[in-house]
Amino acid sequence: MPTNSQSRDVFYVSDGTAITCETLGHVVLGQFQFDVNEKTFPFVESEDKLSDLLKEISNSYKNKGNKPLVFFSIVIPELKKKLLDAPAHCYDVLEDIVKKVKNDIQIEPKPKLQRSRSVSKDSKSYFDRINAIEYTLAHDDGIKLTNLNDADIILLGVSRSGKTPTSLYMAMQFGLRVVNYPYIQEDMSSLKLLKEFEVHRHKLFGLTILPERLTEIRENRLAGSKYADIEQCISEIEKVEALFRREAIPYINTSSLSVEEISARILERSGLRRRLL
């Protein structure tokens, strides 16, 4: 059967959120040079949901002519066995490390569904995470600039520089309360720091991006618009970066970084501690 080593379907599968599978999968696949078509299947904890996944895997194999890659964490034995029988290369992201910990500490593991583990272990941590997500959603894209005392960090940047996905990732993964604010075309004639941010300077962090990448992203949203024009993108980026330098706001370029890498670099540069929930 013909294969195409330059393109692979990849599935991230879990009986929980699948964030761990995605994170590990991105790190591993970053070592290889081929195109990736990704799909995520969270909360696969029933025969029906597994059946939908198996159909996707089967169709991928038939259509592409090569086995898809599946990074998974499923603890229900019956579901795990059926997944391993599928026409795919399957990688259990937990199995090897769980076995090693078991051998090192001589304690038998008792697998639990990932979704319920956080709640049963520490319900306060679970609800702290929910509160962080709700706060971040309420302060997305400059919707609201109140209660900034509760923010852990405030992200600034031009529209489509990666603020929203980064904010949500940091809220969901680390329980951080994130505000993000976009500088838009109308701001460019007299770009300055908002008075609401003055007292919170220590929380400010900037995101920037290459003009070519910004144009590509904006074209996908509003093709042929002034919003996506390369000259417009260059002008906005230059003015916002000048603001960051003038106000001594730390910033990073997001052009070639995943949301995981962006978040990690922000945490490192800002000195924020990860709240592992």
XYZ file of N, CA and C in Angstrom:
831
model
N 0.848 -1.197 0.000
C 0.000 0.000 0.000
C 0.878 1.241 0.000
N 0.637 2.218 -0.873
C 1.494 3.395 -0.950
C 1.447 4.219 0.316
N 2.559 4.847 0.632
C 2.627 5.713 1.813
C 3.160 7.077 1.423
N 2.829 8.057 2.223
C 3.339 9.408 2.020
C 3.975 9.865 3.318
N 5.312 9.767 3.378
C 6.018 10.074 4.624
C 5.977 11.557 4.963
N 5.519 12.407 4.016
C 5.509 13.835 4.244
C 4.235 14.331 4.934
N 3.254 13.462 5.109
C 2.002 13.884 5.730
C 1.438 12.761 6.584
N 1.038 13.097 7.793
C 0.476 12.104 8.710
C -0.709 12.690 9.465
N -1.727 11.859 9.651
C -2.795 12.212 10.569
C -2.350 11.848 11.977
N -2.622 12.735 12.920
C -2.236 12.507 14.315
C -3.454 12.735 15.192
N -3.703 11.796 16.099
C -4.839 11.892 17.008
C -4.328 11.963 18.452
N -4.892 12.897 19.212
C -4.612 12.998 20.643
C -5.866 12.542 21.372
N -5.747 11.480 22.148
C -6.916 10.796 22.696
C -6.759 10.624 24.199
N -7.832 10.932 24.946
C -7.748 10.777 26.391
C -9.140 10.607 26.999
N -9.178 9.999 28.175
C -10.414 9.967 28.944
C -10.535 11.226 29.803
N -9.555 12.136 29.649
C -9.603 13.445 30.300
C -9.601 14.543 29.260
N -8.871 15.610 29.517
C -8.899 16.772 28.620
C -8.054 16.590 27.372
N -7.104 15.656 27.386
C -6.159 15.387 26.286
C -5.046 16.431 26.199
N -4.981 17.354 27.156
C -3.929 18.370 27.127
C -2.552 17.738 27.253
N -2.420 16.749 28.142
C -1.129 16.077 28.314
C -0.698 15.398 27.024
N -1.635 14.719 26.367
C -1.317 14.035 25.109
C -0.879 15.032 24.040
N -1.597 16.148 23.948
C -1.246 17.165 22.963
C 0.142 17.733 23.238
N 0.407 18.055 24.501
C 1.687 18.664 24.862
C 2.842 17.739 24.542
N 2.732 16.475 24.964
C 3.797 15.508 24.700
C 3.923 15.242 23.202
N 2.774 15.109 22.522
C 2.796 14.872 21.087
C 3.498 15.983 20.335
N 3.235 17.239 20.711
C 3.878 18.373 20.042
C 5.389 18.344 20.246
N 5.818 17.997 21.452
C 7.257 17.931 21.730
C 7.908 16.837 20.890
N 7.285 15.670 20.848
C 7.851 14.540 20.104
C 7.861 14.829 18.604
N 6.729 15.280 18.066
C 6.625 15.489 16.619
C 7.473 16.657 16.147
N 7.831 17.539 17.068
C 8.719 18.634 16.707
C 10.098 18.170 16.295
N 10.424 16.903 16.580
C 11.723 16.347 16.203
C 11.736 15.822 14.766
N 10.578 15.801 14.111
C 10.470 15.197 12.786
C 9.967 16.217 11.768
N 10.429 16.053 10.540
C 10.054 16.968 9.464
C 8.990 16.340 8.576
N 7.729 16.507 8.945
C 6.629 16.106 8.074
C 5.383 16.888 8.465
N 4.470 16.985 7.518
C 3.229 17.723 7.766
C 2.315 16.916 8.673
N 1.644 17.606 9.582
C 0.788 16.938 10.570
C -0.643 17.462 10.461
N -1.594 16.537 10.377
C -3.014 16.872 10.439
C -3.535 16.379 11.777
N -3.827 17.295 12.687
C -4.122 16.923 14.069
C -5.618 16.945 14.383
N -6.031 15.978 15.209
C -7.381 15.970 15.763
C -7.294 15.528 17.219
N -8.109 16.156 18.062
C -8.097 15.838 19.486
C -9.426 15.232 19.904
N -9.368 14.148 20.664
C -10.564 13.461 21.161
C -10.482 13.383 22.689
N -11.022 14.374 23.395
C -11.028 14.317 24.867
C -12.207 13.501 25.393
N -12.123 13.093 26.638
C -13.204 12.418 27.367
C -13.732 11.169 26.636
N -12.812 10.389 26.103
C -13.192 9.118 25.478
C -13.290 8.077 26.595
N -14.484 7.963 27.157
C -14.668 7.075 28.300
C -15.908 6.192 28.151
N -16.342 6.024 26.896
C -17.484 5.150 26.620
C -17.280 4.466 25.279
N -18.032 3.368 25.075
C -17.946 2.627 23.817
C -18.351 3.505 22.634
N -19.364 4.350 22.820
C -19.838 5.198 21.730
C -18.760 6.174 21.273
N -18.105 6.820 22.239
C -17.069 7.780 21.869
C -15.859 7.082 21.250
N -15.553 5.910 21.760
C -14.450 5.157 21.171
C -14.787 4.727 19.752
N -16.036 4.345 19.523
C -16.462 3.925 18.188
C -16.282 5.047 17.175
N -16.629 6.274 17.561
C -16.430 7.422 16.672
C -14.954 7.607 16.346
N -14.114 7.458 17.358
C -12.679 7.600 17.154
C -12.148 6.515 16.219
N -12.559 5.267 16.436
C -12.075 4.165 15.612
C -12.463 4.338 14.148
N -13.632 4.901 13.912
C -14.048 5.187 12.534
C -13.108 6.211 11.897
N -12.761 7.240 12.652
C -11.841 8.260 12.155
C -10.476 7.649 11.823
N -9.998 6.791 12.710
C -8.704 6.142 12.495
C -8.750 5.265 11.244
N -9.818 4.480 11.122
C -9.967 3.591 9.968
C -10.030 4.381 8.665
N -10.790 5.462 8.657
C -10.894 6.296 7.460
C -9.548 6.931 7.106
N -8.821 7.336 8.117
C -7.505 7.920 7.885
C -6.582 6.915 7.211
N -6.597 5.700 7.717
C -5.720 4.654 7.166
C -6.090 4.342 5.716
N -7.397 4.250 5.450
C -7.849 3.943 4.092
C -7.537 5.077 3.119
N -7.745 6.307 3.563
C -7.588 7.454 2.668
C -6.139 7.858 2.446
N -5.320 7.736 3.494
C -3.930 8.185 3.399
C -2.969 7.082 2.980
N -3.346 5.829 3.262
C -2.453 4.736 2.915
C -1.346 4.506 3.922
N -1.356 5.241 5.019
C -0.409 4.970 6.097
C -1.131 5.088 7.438
N -0.575 4.415 8.415
C -1.222 4.404 9.725
C -1.067 5.757 10.416
N -2.158 6.292 10.970
C -2.030 7.540 11.739
C -1.298 7.292 13.052
N -0.829 8.370 13.656
C -0.176 8.302 14.962
C -1.189 8.689 16.031
N -1.238 7.903 17.102
C -2.193 8.157 18.175
C -1.447 8.269 19.503
N -1.461 9.458 20.089
C -0.930 9.655 21.435
C -2.119 9.610 22.389
N -2.095 8.663 23.324
C -3.293 8.469 24.125
C -2.981 8.249 25.597
N -4.002 8.511 26.413
C -3.963 8.151 27.840
C -5.373 7.705 28.214
N -5.590 6.414 28.171
C -6.875 5.813 28.520
C -6.611 4.708 29.537
N -7.365 4.707 30.630
C -7.103 3.739 31.691
C -8.127 2.609 31.729
N -9.258 2.762 31.039
C -10.261 1.690 31.014
C -9.741 0.563 30.123
N -9.467 -0.619 30.686
C -8.800 -1.695 29.928
C -9.504 -2.078 28.629
N -10.832 -2.185 28.658
C -11.559 -2.612 27.458
C -11.405 -1.602 26.319
N -11.490 -0.332 26.649
C -11.345 0.708 25.635
C -9.904 0.771 25.122
N -8.968 0.639 26.025
C -7.550 0.676 25.640
C -7.212 -0.464 24.690
N -7.721 -1.671 24.970
C -7.439 -2.833 24.123
C -7.975 -2.618 22.708
N -9.192 -2.099 22.594
C -9.784 -1.869 21.276
C -9.011 -0.800 20.507
N -8.549 0.213 21.203
C -7.758 1.243 20.540
C -6.451 0.662 20.010
N -5.809 -0.176 20.817
C -4.537 -0.763 20.400
C -4.698 -1.714 19.215
N -5.907 -2.218 18.987
C -6.170 -3.097 17.846
C -6.458 -2.324 16.560
N -6.576 -1.004 16.657
C -6.902 -0.176 15.501
C -5.699 -0.080 14.554
N -5.936 0.228 13.267
C -4.831 0.369 12.306
C -4.097 1.695 12.500
N -3.330 1.785 13.575
C -2.636 3.018 13.921
C -1.399 2.687 14.741
N -0.465 3.610 14.761
C 0.688 3.521 15.660
C 0.288 4.236 16.946
N 0.122 3.465 18.026
C -0.410 4.014 19.276
C 0.681 4.160 20.325
N 0.677 5.297 21.008
C 1.682 5.581 22.024
C 0.992 5.996 23.320
N 1.097 5.153 24.327
C 0.527 5.443 25.642
C 1.461 6.414 26.347
N 1.011 7.633 26.566
C 1.894 8.673 27.097
C 2.211 8.474 28.579
N 1.476 7.589 29.248
C 1.679 7.390 30.684
C 2.342 6.064 31.029
N 2.207 5.075 30.164
C 2.547 3.699 30.534
C 3.981 3.540 31.014
N 4.963 4.000 30.234
C 6.361 3.770 30.589
C 6.751 4.457 31.888
N 6.312 5.714 32.056
C 6.714 6.428 33.263
C 6.001 5.879 34.497
N 4.739 5.434 34.339
C 4.023 4.822 35.462
C 4.729 3.540 35.894
N 5.164 2.742 34.923
C 5.876 1.498 35.245
C 7.181 1.793 35.978
N 7.892 2.825 35.532
C 9.173 3.149 36.170
C 8.962 3.636 37.606
N 7.958 4.510 37.794
C 7.670 4.984 39.152
C 7.274 3.806 40.038
N 6.438 2.915 39.509
C 6.020 1.731 40.263
C 7.233 0.920 40.713
N 8.167 0.690 39.784
C 9.354 -0.098 40.117
C 10.248 0.627 41.119
N 10.334 1.951 40.992
C 11.218 2.708 41.876
C 10.683 2.800 43.296
N 9.367 3.000 43.433
C 8.813 3.215 44.781
C 8.131 1.975 45.340
N 8.017 0.917 44.498
C 7.421 -0.352 44.928
C 6.002 -0.190 45.472
N 5.218 0.611 44.785
C 3.800 0.786 45.114
C 2.989 0.534 43.858
N 1.939 -0.262 43.982
C 1.104 -0.591 42.835
C 0.197 0.595 42.479
N 0.216 1.058 41.221
C -0.658 2.172 40.837
C -2.121 1.760 40.797
N -3.001 2.705 41.049
C -4.443 2.481 40.951
C -5.004 3.489 39.961
N -5.086 3.114 38.680
C -5.505 4.074 37.634
C -6.885 4.656 37.894
N -7.017 5.955 37.589
C -8.300 6.654 37.687
C -8.525 7.425 36.401
N -9.768 7.683 36.080
C -10.066 8.545 34.945
C -9.456 9.919 35.206
N -8.779 10.471 34.198
C -8.097 11.748 34.393
C -9.061 12.865 34.768
N -10.265 12.815 34.230
C -11.182 13.927 34.466
C -11.563 14.031 35.933
N -11.722 12.902 36.614
C -12.167 12.948 38.003
C -11.019 13.086 38.983
N -9.783 12.842 38.521
C -8.670 12.834 39.443
C -8.463 14.186 40.106
N -8.505 15.285 39.325
C -8.250 16.600 39.899
C -9.285 16.960 40.953
N -10.551 16.590 40.692
C -11.618 16.926 41.638
C -11.462 16.140 42.914
N -11.218 14.836 42.790
C -11.158 13.996 43.979
C -9.908 14.291 44.804
N -8.831 14.718 44.125
C -7.589 14.989 44.841
C -7.652 16.312 45.596
N -8.183 17.312 44.949
C -8.208 18.630 45.569
C -9.275 19.465 44.882
N -10.489 19.443 45.452
C -11.590 20.147 44.812
C -11.344 21.649 44.771
N -10.608 22.203 45.757
C -10.313 23.633 45.754
C -9.485 23.990 44.524
N -8.482 23.168 44.191
C -7.664 23.427 43.010
C -8.505 23.395 41.747
N -9.435 22.457 41.693
C -10.303 22.341 40.514
C -11.124 23.611 40.339
N -11.738 24.084 41.397
C -12.583 25.268 41.286
C -11.748 26.538 41.116
N -10.510 26.550 41.623
C -9.608 27.661 41.337
C -9.342 27.748 39.840
N -9.176 26.613 39.203
C -8.945 26.584 37.761
C -10.169 27.123 37.013
N -11.357 26.685 37.422
C -12.590 27.158 36.787
C -12.718 28.665 36.932
N -12.434 29.176 38.137
C -12.511 30.623 38.367
C -11.513 31.379 37.493
N -10.318 30.801 37.315
C -9.306 31.438 36.470
C -9.776 31.493 35.017
N -10.393 30.422 34.545
C -10.900 30.395 33.167
C -12.006 31.421 32.988
N -12.937 31.482 33.946
C -14.041 32.444 33.862
C -13.505 33.886 33.867
N -12.532 34.155 34.733
C -11.938 35.497 34.795
C -11.278 35.841 33.462
N -10.522 34.896 32.916
C -9.796 35.134 31.671
C -10.750 35.368 30.508
N -11.820 34.596 30.434
C -12.819 34.795 29.377
C -13.483 36.162 29.494
N -13.759 36.584 30.726
C -14.416 37.879 30.945
C -13.508 39.052 30.593
N -12.187 38.812 30.597
C -11.221 39.874 30.311
C -10.506 39.644 28.982
N -11.125 38.873 28.098
C -10.536 38.593 26.796
C -10.712 39.771 25.848
N -9.676 40.071 25.083
C -9.761 41.035 23.980
C -10.237 42.417 24.429
N -9.875 42.803 25.664
C -10.235 44.131 26.145
C -11.698 44.313 26.493
N -12.448 43.190 26.640
C -13.876 43.284 26.949
C -14.106 44.068 28.237
N -13.278 43.781 29.245
C -13.469 44.406 30.556
C -12.112 44.721 31.158
N -11.974 45.908 31.729
C -10.714 46.313 32.348
C -10.915 46.650 33.824
N -11.815 45.903 34.459
C -12.048 46.058 35.894
C -11.453 44.869 36.642
N -11.335 45.002 37.941
C -10.787 43.939 38.797
C -9.385 43.517 38.359
N -8.587 44.476 37.901
C -7.237 44.143 37.451
C -6.320 43.761 38.606
N -6.725 44.099 39.820
C -5.945 43.664 40.982
C -5.885 42.143 41.073
N -6.910 41.475 40.536
C -6.971 40.013 40.600
C -6.182 39.336 39.486
N -5.718 40.108 38.516
C -4.998 39.521 37.380
C -3.598 39.076 37.795
N -3.184 37.930 37.260
C -1.796 37.490 37.440
C -0.892 38.119 36.394
N -1.426 38.325 35.184
C -0.640 38.904 34.105
C -1.582 39.565 33.099
N -1.079 40.594 32.416
C -1.850 41.327 31.410
C -1.072 41.279 30.102
N -1.651 40.655 29.081
C -0.985 40.522 27.786
C -1.440 41.627 26.840
N -0.473 42.254 26.174
C -0.743 43.331 25.223
C -0.176 42.957 23.857
N -0.797 43.464 22.795
C -0.266 43.216 21.460
C -1.268 43.586 20.392
N -0.819 43.558 19.137
C -1.729 43.839 18.023
C -2.743 42.710 17.906
N -3.817 42.969 17.194
C -4.839 41.957 16.961
C -4.254 40.767 16.208
N -4.528 39.567 16.692
C -4.094 38.308 16.084
C -2.622 37.984 16.324
N -2.087 38.456 17.431
C -0.693 38.116 17.761
C -0.590 36.938 18.715
N -1.723 36.324 19.058
C -1.696 35.123 19.889
C -2.126 35.325 21.322
N -2.738 36.465 21.631
C -3.083 36.768 23.028
C -4.172 35.861 23.586
N -5.254 35.665 22.830
C -6.381 34.878 23.359
C -6.025 33.412 23.587
N -5.456 32.694 22.600
C -5.123 31.289 22.876
C -4.113 31.133 24.003
N -3.168 32.068 24.089
C -2.183 32.004 25.172
C -2.851 32.241 26.518
N -3.744 33.210 26.574
C -4.448 33.508 27.826
C -5.239 32.308 28.308
N -5.991 31.685 27.399
C -6.823 30.539 27.774
C -5.970 29.338 28.168
N -4.874 29.137 27.471
C -3.991 28.023 27.824
C -3.429 28.207 29.233
N -2.986 29.428 29.540
C -2.414 29.685 30.862
C -3.463 29.548 31.963
N -4.702 29.907 31.643
C -5.781 29.759 32.626
C -6.107 28.290 32.846
N -6.255 27.546 31.750
C -6.656 26.136 31.856
C -5.538 25.262 32.405
N -4.313 25.519 31.965
C -3.201 24.648 32.344
C -2.602 25.004 33.685
N -2.552 26.300 33.996
C -1.843 26.732 35.200
C -2.710 27.473 36.202
N -3.996 27.660 35.902
C -4.886 28.335 36.832
C -4.576 29.806 37.021
N -3.988 30.448 36.003
C -3.633 31.866 36.094
C -4.760 32.742 35.558
N -4.948 33.877 36.180
C -5.957 34.844 35.739
C -5.280 35.829 34.785
N -5.717 35.798 33.541
C -5.024 36.535 32.485
C -5.966 37.539 31.833
N -5.497 38.764 31.714
C -6.198 39.809 30.959
C -5.452 39.978 29.638
N -6.166 40.117 28.524
C -5.462 40.476 27.297
C -6.160 41.639 26.615
N -5.327 42.522 26.053
C -5.850 43.758 25.452
C -5.205 43.966 24.082
N -6.042 44.169 23.037
C -5.490 44.360 21.694
C -5.338 45.841 21.344
N -4.217 46.177 20.730
C -4.079 47.498 20.134
C -4.534 47.404 18.683
N -5.538 48.175 18.327
C -6.141 48.088 17.004
C -5.775 49.318 16.171
N -6.202 49.296 14.916
C -5.842 50.361 13.976
C -6.193 51.746 14.510
N -7.342 51.870 15.164
C -7.789 53.170 15.665
C -6.886 53.715 16.771
N -6.104 52.834 17.412
C -5.219 53.282 18.488
C -3.912 53.859 17.970
N -3.574 53.572 16.715
C -2.218 53.802 16.234
C -1.824 55.270 16.115
N -2.783 56.160 15.932
C -2.443 57.576 15.742
C -1.864 58.207 17.014
N -2.261 57.703 18.171
C -1.728 58.224 19.443
C -1.588 57.072 20.438
N -0.702 56.165 20.107
C -0.558 54.945 20.902
C 0.102 55.241 22.245
N -0.570 54.846 23.312
C -0.028 55.065 24.645
C -0.579 54.008 25.603
N 0.034 53.947 26.760
C -0.398 53.006 27.778
C -1.677 53.510 28.436
N -2.670 52.651 28.541
C -3.925 53.045 29.169
C -3.704 53.341 30.644
N -4.480 54.288 31.144
C -4.333 54.660 32.559
C -4.669 53.483 33.476
N -5.559 52.596 33.018
C -5.920 51.427 33.837
C -4.717 50.511 34.086
N -3.727 50.572 33.170
C -2.571 49.687 33.286
C -1.417 50.303 34.077
N -1.465 51.602 34.313
C -0.333 52.286 34.937
C 0.068 51.649 36.272
N -0.926 51.410 37.125
C -0.629 50.877 38.452
C -0.266 49.393 38.405
N -0.491 48.770 37.254
C -0.228 47.330 37.116
C 0.930 47.055 36.159
N 1.861 47.991 36.074
C 2.973 47.849 35.136
C 3.734 46.545 35.314
N 3.866 46.101 36.555
C 4.624 44.884 36.830
C 3.944 43.630 36.286
N 2.673 43.751 35.866
C 1.935 42.614 35.320
C 1.911 42.610 33.792
N 2.414 43.662 33.160
C 2.292 43.792 31.713
C 3.316 42.930 30.986
N 2.859 42.330 29.887
C 3.758 41.541 29.044
C 3.262 41.646 27.601
N 4.193 41.878 26.677
C 3.805 42.097 25.291
C 4.047 40.902 24.391
N 3.179 40.743 23.393
C 3.359 39.747 22.337
C 3.486 40.489 21.012
N 4.479 40.120 20.235
C 4.613 40.665 18.893
C 4.745 39.511 17.910
N 4.829 39.831 16.613
C 4.761 38.812 15.577
C 5.356 39.385 14.298
N 5.882 38.537 13.442
C 6.411 39.005 12.162
C 5.267 39.499 11.277
N 5.468 40.579 10.531
C 4.396 41.108 9.678
C 3.859 40.090 8.679
N 4.741 39.288 8.091
C 4.309 38.301 7.104
C 3.385 37.258 7.731
N 3.725 36.848 8.934
C 2.885 35.869 9.630
C 1.552 36.487 10.028
N 1.585 37.736 10.476
C 0.353 38.431 10.863
C -0.565 38.591 9.657
N 0.003 38.951 8.517
C -0.790 39.087 7.293
C -1.458 37.772 6.926
N -0.699 36.681 7.035
C -1.248 35.354 6.725
C -2.433 35.015 7.624
N -2.287 35.275 8.916
C -3.360 34.975 9.874
C -4.585 35.836 9.595
N -4.368 37.122 9.360
C -5.490 38.033 9.122
C -6.172 37.762 7.784
N -5.408 37.313 6.788
C -6.001 36.966 5.495
C -6.989 35.819 5.650
N -6.667 34.886 6.523
C -7.583 33.763 6.761
C -8.887 34.225 7.394
N -8.839 35.357 8.068
C -10.034 35.879 8.732
C -10.792 36.862 7.840
N -10.053 37.803 7.237
C -10.679 38.833 6.394
C -9.817 39.035 5.149
N -9.963 38.160 4.196
C -9.137 38.193 2.991
C -9.351 39.492 2.212
N -8.240 40.079 1.746
C -8.306 41.264 0.911
C -8.612 42.558 1.629
N -8.660 42.536 2.946
C -9.012 43.737 3.712
C -7.775 44.562 4.043
N -7.985 45.826 4.388
C -6.887 46.658 4.855
C -6.291 46.090 6.139
N -7.160 45.480 6.943
C -6.757 44.825 8.196
C -5.641 43.814 7.960
N -5.677 43.130 6.794
C -4.690 42.095 6.485
C -3.559 42.587 5.599
N -3.603 43.835 5.173
C -2.590 44.378 4.268
C -1.214 44.379 4.944
N -0.198 43.994 4.201
C 1.137 43.864 4.780
C 1.658 45.204 5.311
N 1.391 46.286 4.605
C 1.852 47.597 5.078
C 1.158 47.982 6.378
N -0.132 47.652 6.487
C -0.869 47.924 7.721
C -0.283 47.119 8.871
N 0.022 45.862 8.606
C 0.584 44.995 9.647
C 1.954 45.498 10.094
N 2.789 45.898 9.129
C 4.115 46.422 9.470
C 3.987 47.663 10.352
N 3.103 48.564 9.968
C 2.922 49.809 10.721
C 2.463 49.540 12.145
N 1.467 48.676 12.310
C 0.942 48.371 13.645
C 2.023 47.748 14.525
N 2.743 46.792 13.963
C 3.757 46.085 14.751
C 4.865 47.046 15.175
N 5.326 47.888 14.264
C 6.392 48.837 14.598
C 5.968 49.785 15.723
N 4.739 50.267 15.660
C 4.265 51.219 16.669
C 4.073 50.548 18.029
N 3.550 49.326 18.028
C 3.331 48.630 19.301
C 4.661 48.209 19.920
N 5.606 47.749 19.109
C 6.922 47.404 19.649
C 7.618 48.637 20.212
N 7.436 49.792 19.553
C 8.005 51.043 20.080
C 7.406 51.379 21.437
N 6.107 51.121 21.595
C 5.455 51.340 22.895
C 6.050 50.421 23.950
N 6.241 49.161 23.606
C 6.825 48.210 24.561
C 8.204 48.689 25.021
N 9.016 49.146 24.072
C 10.371 49.601 24.432
C 10.315 50.877 25.265
N 9.442 51.791 24.868
C 9.325 53.075 25.571
C 8.866 52.892 27.014
N 7.954 51.958 27.221
C 7.390 51.741 28.552
C 8.083 50.606 29.311
N 9.172 50.082 28.728
C 9.948 49.002 29.365
C 9.084 47.776 29.671
N 8.234 47.429 28.709
C 7.383 46.239 28.840
C 8.087 45.060 28.183
N 8.348 43.987 28.904
C 8.987 42.821 28.272
C 8.066 42.217 27.213
N 8.663 41.700 26.135
C 7.824 41.105 25.096
C 8.590 40.029 24.337
N 7.831 39.152 23.670
C 8.429 38.091 22.865
C 7.726 38.030 21.519
N 8.423 37.457 20.534
C 7.862 37.252 19.208
C 7.237 35.861 19.145
N 5.965 35.807 18.767
C 5.214 34.542 18.800
C 5.189 33.811 17.458
N 5.846 34.352 16.439
C 5.665 33.878 15.063
C 5.865 32.375 14.893
N 6.900 31.824 15.494
C 7.227 30.416 15.280
C 7.047 29.574 16.536
N 6.304 30.099 17.511
C 6.158 29.399 18.786
C 4.764 28.806 18.936
N 4.694 27.640 19.542
C 3.403 27.058 19.903
C 2.872 27.780 21.133
N 1.584 27.583 21.426
C 0.998 28.237 22.599
C 1.670 27.740 23.872
N 2.111 26.487 23.882
C 2.821 25.968 25.049
C 4.147 26.700 25.247
N 4.864 26.914 24.135
C 6.155 27.600 24.226
C 5.980 29.063 24.615
N 4.966 29.715 24.053
C 4.701 31.109 24.407
C 4.438 31.225 25.909
N 3.573 30.346 26.411
C 3.215 30.383 27.835
C 4.428 30.147 28.718
N 5.245 29.159 28.348
C 6.425 28.843 29.150
C 7.402 30.015 29.185
N 7.575 30.683 28.062
C 8.503 31.816 28.011
C 7.975 33.014 28.794
N 6.664 33.212 28.756
C 6.072 34.292 29.548
C 6.293 34.027 31.033
N 6.041 32.798 31.462
C 6.223 32.453 32.866
C 7.677 32.635 33.287
N 8.587 32.230 32.409
C 10.008 32.354 32.728
C 10.428 33.814 32.839
N 10.020 34.616 31.874
C 10.427 36.028 31.850
C 9.750 36.838 32.950
N 8.506 36.516 33.255
C 7.752 37.314 34.231
C 7.989 36.874 35.667
N 8.508 35.659 35.828
C 8.731 35.151 37.184
C 7.495 34.581 37.838
N 6.396 34.440 37.060
C 5.181 33.842 37.618
C 5.399 32.372 37.915
N 4.801 31.900 38.991
C 4.883 30.488 39.329
C 3.711 29.749 38.697
N 3.995 28.572 38.182
C 2.932 27.721 37.632
C 2.104 27.169 38.783
N 0.795 27.260 38.631
C -0.096 26.625 39.602
C -0.522 25.295 39.020
N 0.207 24.250 39.359
C -0.085 22.940 38.791
C -1.295 22.358 39.507
N -2.425 22.309 38.798
C -3.697 21.953 39.442
C -4.080 20.522 39.141
